[in-house]
Phi, psi and omega in degrees: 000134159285136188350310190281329178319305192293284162334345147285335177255330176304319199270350165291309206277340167283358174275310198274346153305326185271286163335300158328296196272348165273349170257039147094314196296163176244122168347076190202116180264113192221122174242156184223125134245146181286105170258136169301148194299346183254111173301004153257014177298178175247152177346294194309338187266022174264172190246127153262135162274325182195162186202162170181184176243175172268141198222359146008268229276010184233337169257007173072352172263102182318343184247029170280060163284170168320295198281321192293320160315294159297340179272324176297349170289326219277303178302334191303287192309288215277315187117357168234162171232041158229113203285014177265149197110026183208150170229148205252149186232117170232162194239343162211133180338146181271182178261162190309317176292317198269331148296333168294325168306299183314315186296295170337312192261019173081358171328131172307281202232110147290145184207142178210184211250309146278138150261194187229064173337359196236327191215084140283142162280351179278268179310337162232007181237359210002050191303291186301001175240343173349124170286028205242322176286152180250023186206128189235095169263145216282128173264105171244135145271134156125353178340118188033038183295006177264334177285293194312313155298340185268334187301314190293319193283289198298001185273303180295004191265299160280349169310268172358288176325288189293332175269346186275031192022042166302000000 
């Protein structure tokens, strides 16, 4: 898939982050797709299987991350829970959990937009590159990543704010 493809699907998954962050929640946007067998199709002619936001704090649950949401519309959607043939769009690196998911459920390709240099499942926990694992889905990174940071600063920007009664 080529740059824009991916950029295309970033900016789906930065809609669902901008949701995210008007219910309260931290800003994490997520979409899973079936991309068509000819890799020069355009964005349309791919299938969203799922798509969400992060909901922890409005369904009361530590694993409503964006990607644990999307990838179960995504099983819902295919009748399975094996996701190959599909790439998954996050707007920040998943956590140790939602990368185990993603390896489990067979995801092709991850692609995100930050990283998280502190809990990443990628970049400090290396769960998709681990030998350990039997499934390595291909990993890109910085897709549209200066948005994917600004969704973030600024949601913790006004938290900071809201709590000094700025």
């Amino acid at each position: 898939m080529d740059a824009a493809f991916d950029e295309y699907f970033m900016r789906m998954a930065l809609r669902e982050a901008e949701m995210a962050a008007a219910a309260g929640e931290m800003p994490t946007g997520c979409v899973v797709v079936e991309v068509p067998a000819d890799e020069s199709a355009p964005p349309a002619a791919a299938r969203i299987l799922g798509r969400a936001h992060k909901q922890a704090e409005g369904l009361v649950d530590a694993t409503a991350h964006a990607e644990m949401l999307a990838l179960s519309s995504a099983f819902a959607a295919r009748g399975n829970w094996r996701l190959t043939g599909t790439r998954l769009y996050v707007t920040k690196e998943p956590c140790p959990m939602c990368a185990g998911a993603i390896v489990l459920s067979r995801v092709d390709a991850v692609v995100w937009g930050v990283s998280d240099p502190k809990r990443g499942g990628g970049t400090v926990f290396d769960i998709f590159g681990h030998p350990g694992i039997n499934h390595h889905p291909a990993v890109i990174t910085g897709v549209l990543e200066e948005p994917c940071r600004a969704v973030l600063v600024d949601f913790f920007r006004r938290r900071r704010n809201e709590r000094s009664g700025e």
